Each structure stands twice: as structure tokens, then as C-alpha cells.
PDB file of C-alpha atoms in Angstrom:
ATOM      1  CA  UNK Z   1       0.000   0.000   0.000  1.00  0.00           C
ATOM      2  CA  UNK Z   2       2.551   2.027   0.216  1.00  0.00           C
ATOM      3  CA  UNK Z   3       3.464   2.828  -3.183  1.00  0.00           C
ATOM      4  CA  UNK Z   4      -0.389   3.734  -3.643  1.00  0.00           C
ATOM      5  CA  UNK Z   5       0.106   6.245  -0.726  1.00  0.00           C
ATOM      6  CA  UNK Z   6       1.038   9.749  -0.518  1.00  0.00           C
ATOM      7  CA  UNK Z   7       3.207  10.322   2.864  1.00  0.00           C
ATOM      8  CA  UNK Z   8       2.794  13.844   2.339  1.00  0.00           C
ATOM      9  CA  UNK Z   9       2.606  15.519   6.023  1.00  0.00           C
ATOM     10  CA  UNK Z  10      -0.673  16.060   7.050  1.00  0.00           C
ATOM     11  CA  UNK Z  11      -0.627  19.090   9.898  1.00  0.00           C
ATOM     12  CA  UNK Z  12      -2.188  17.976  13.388  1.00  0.00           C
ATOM     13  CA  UNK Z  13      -1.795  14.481  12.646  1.00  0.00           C
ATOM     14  CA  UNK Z  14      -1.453  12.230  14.260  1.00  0.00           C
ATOM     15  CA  UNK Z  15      -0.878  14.185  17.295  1.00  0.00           C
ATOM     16  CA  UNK Z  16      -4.431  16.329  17.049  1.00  0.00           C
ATOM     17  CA  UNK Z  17      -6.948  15.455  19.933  1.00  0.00           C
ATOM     18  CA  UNK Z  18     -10.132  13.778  18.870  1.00  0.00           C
ATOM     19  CA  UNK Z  19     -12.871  12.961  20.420  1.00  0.00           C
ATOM     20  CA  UNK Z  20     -13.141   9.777  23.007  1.00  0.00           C
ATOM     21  CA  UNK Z  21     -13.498   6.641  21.365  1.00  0.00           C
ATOM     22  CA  UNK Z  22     -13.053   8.553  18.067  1.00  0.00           C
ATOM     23  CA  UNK Z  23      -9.197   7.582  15.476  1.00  0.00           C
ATOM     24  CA  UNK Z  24      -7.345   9.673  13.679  1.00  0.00           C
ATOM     25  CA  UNK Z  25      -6.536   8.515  10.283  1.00  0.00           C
ATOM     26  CA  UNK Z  26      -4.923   9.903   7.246  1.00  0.00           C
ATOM     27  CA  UNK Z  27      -6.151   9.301   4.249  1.00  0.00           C
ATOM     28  CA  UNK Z  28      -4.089   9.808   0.681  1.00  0.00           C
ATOM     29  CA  UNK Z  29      -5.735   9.037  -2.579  1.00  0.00           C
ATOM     30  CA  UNK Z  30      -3.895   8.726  -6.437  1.00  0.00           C
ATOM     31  CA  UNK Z  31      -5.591   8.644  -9.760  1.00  0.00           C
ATOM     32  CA  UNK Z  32      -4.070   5.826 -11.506  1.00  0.00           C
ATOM     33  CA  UNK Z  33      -4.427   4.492 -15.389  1.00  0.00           C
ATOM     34  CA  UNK Z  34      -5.389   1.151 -15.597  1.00  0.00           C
ATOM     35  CA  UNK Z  35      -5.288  -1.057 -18.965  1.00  0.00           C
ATOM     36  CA  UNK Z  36      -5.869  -5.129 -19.660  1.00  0.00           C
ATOM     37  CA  UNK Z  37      -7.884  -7.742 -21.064  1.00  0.00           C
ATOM     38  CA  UNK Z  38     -10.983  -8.694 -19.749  1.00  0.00           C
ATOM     39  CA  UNK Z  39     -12.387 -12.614 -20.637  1.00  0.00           C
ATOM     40  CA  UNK Z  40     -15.755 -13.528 -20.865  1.00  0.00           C
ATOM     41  CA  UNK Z  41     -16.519 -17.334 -21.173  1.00  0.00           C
ATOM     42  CA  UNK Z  42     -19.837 -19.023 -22.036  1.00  0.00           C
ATOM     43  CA  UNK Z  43     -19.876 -23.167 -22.462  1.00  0.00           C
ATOM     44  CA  UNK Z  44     -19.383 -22.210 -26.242  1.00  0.00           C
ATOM     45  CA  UNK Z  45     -16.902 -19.251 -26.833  1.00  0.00           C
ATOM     46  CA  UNK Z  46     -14.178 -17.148 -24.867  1.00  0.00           C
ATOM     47  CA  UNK Z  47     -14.577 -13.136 -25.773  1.00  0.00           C
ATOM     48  CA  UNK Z  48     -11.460 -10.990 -25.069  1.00  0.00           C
ATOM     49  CA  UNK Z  49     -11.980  -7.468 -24.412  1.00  0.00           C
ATOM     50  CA  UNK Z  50      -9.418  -4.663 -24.251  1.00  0.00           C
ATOM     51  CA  UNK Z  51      -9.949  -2.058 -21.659  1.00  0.00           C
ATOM     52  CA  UNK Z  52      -8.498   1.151 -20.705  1.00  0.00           C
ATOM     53  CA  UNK Z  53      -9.560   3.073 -17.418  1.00  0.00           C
ATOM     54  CA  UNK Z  54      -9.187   5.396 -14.839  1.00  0.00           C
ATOM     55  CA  UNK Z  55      -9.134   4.763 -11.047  1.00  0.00           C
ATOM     56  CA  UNK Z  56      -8.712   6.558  -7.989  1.00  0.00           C
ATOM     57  CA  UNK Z  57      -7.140   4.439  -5.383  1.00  0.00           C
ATOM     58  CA  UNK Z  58      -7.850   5.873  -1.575  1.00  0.00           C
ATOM     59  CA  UNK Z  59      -5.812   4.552   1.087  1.00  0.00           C
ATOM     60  CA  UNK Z  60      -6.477   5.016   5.361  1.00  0.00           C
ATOM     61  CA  UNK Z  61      -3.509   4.721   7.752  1.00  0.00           C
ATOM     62  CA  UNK Z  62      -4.165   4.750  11.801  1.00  0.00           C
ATOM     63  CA  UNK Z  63      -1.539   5.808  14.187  1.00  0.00           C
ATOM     64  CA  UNK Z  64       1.291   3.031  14.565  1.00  0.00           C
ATOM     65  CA  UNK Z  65      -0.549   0.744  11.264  1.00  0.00           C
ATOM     66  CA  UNK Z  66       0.653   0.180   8.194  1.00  0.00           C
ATOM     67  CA  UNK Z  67      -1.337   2.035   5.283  1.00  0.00           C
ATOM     68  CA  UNK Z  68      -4.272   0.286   4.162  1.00  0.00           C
ATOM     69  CA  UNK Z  69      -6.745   0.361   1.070  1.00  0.00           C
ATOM     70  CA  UNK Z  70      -9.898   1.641   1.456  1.00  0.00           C
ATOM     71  CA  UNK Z  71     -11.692   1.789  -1.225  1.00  0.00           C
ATOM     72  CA  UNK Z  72     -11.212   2.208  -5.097  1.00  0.00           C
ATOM     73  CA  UNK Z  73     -13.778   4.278  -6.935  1.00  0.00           C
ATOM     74  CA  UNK Z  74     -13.437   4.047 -11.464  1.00  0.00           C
ATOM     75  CA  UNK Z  75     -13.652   7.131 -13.063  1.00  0.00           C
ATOM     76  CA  UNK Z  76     -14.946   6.391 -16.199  1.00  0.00           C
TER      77      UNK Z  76
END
């Protein structure tokens, strides 16, 4: 993860006060270009399909973890 995220320094964290029972987390995001080959298979016929996209990969950390994904959203 992290190669996907950003270790930028994020001001007030992770030393800020939050609210009890509450985490700080950083979060870092990248917009990444993604290209492949997709297969579809039926009991008759395989269909390759080229693909090109966009995605924006979001990743969390908490205070002492390792980064972690959290989600990944396409943007096409």
C-alpha cells in the first residue's frame, strides 16, 4: 500500500486530539491508469476485451498501522 500512498505531512496528525473513542486517520488518494484484457466465457466461446480506465485508489492509515486500502472508486 505504500506505493499507492502519498506520505505527504498532514498538519495535526497524528498528534491532534479527537474525540473519546473517536481515530485519527490519514487518508491519501492517487488517480491511476489502468489497462488489460478482460475474458468472458460461455460453455461455447471465450470473448477478449481490451480495456483502458481510470481509477482513484484511496488509502487510510491509523496511528502506529501500516497504510491500508480503502476503497477504489473508477472514473470512467
Amino acid at each position: 500500500m505504500e506505493k499507492l500512498a502519498d506520505l505527504r505531512y498532514t498538519e495535526g496528525y497524528p498528534t491532534g486530539k479527537v474525540q473519546a473513542g473517536w481515530q485519527a486517520k490519514r487518508t491519501s488518494s492517487i488517480e491511476a491508469s489502468v489497462s488489460g484484457d478482460m475474458f468472458l466465457s460461455s460453455q461455447t466461446e471465450l470473448i477478449g476485451m481490451p480495456f483502458a480506465t481510470c481509477f482513484l485508489f484511496t488509502c487510510t492509515k491509523v496511528r502506529g498501522q501500516d497504510y491500508r486500502l480503502a476503497w477504489i472508486s473508477s472514473l470512467s
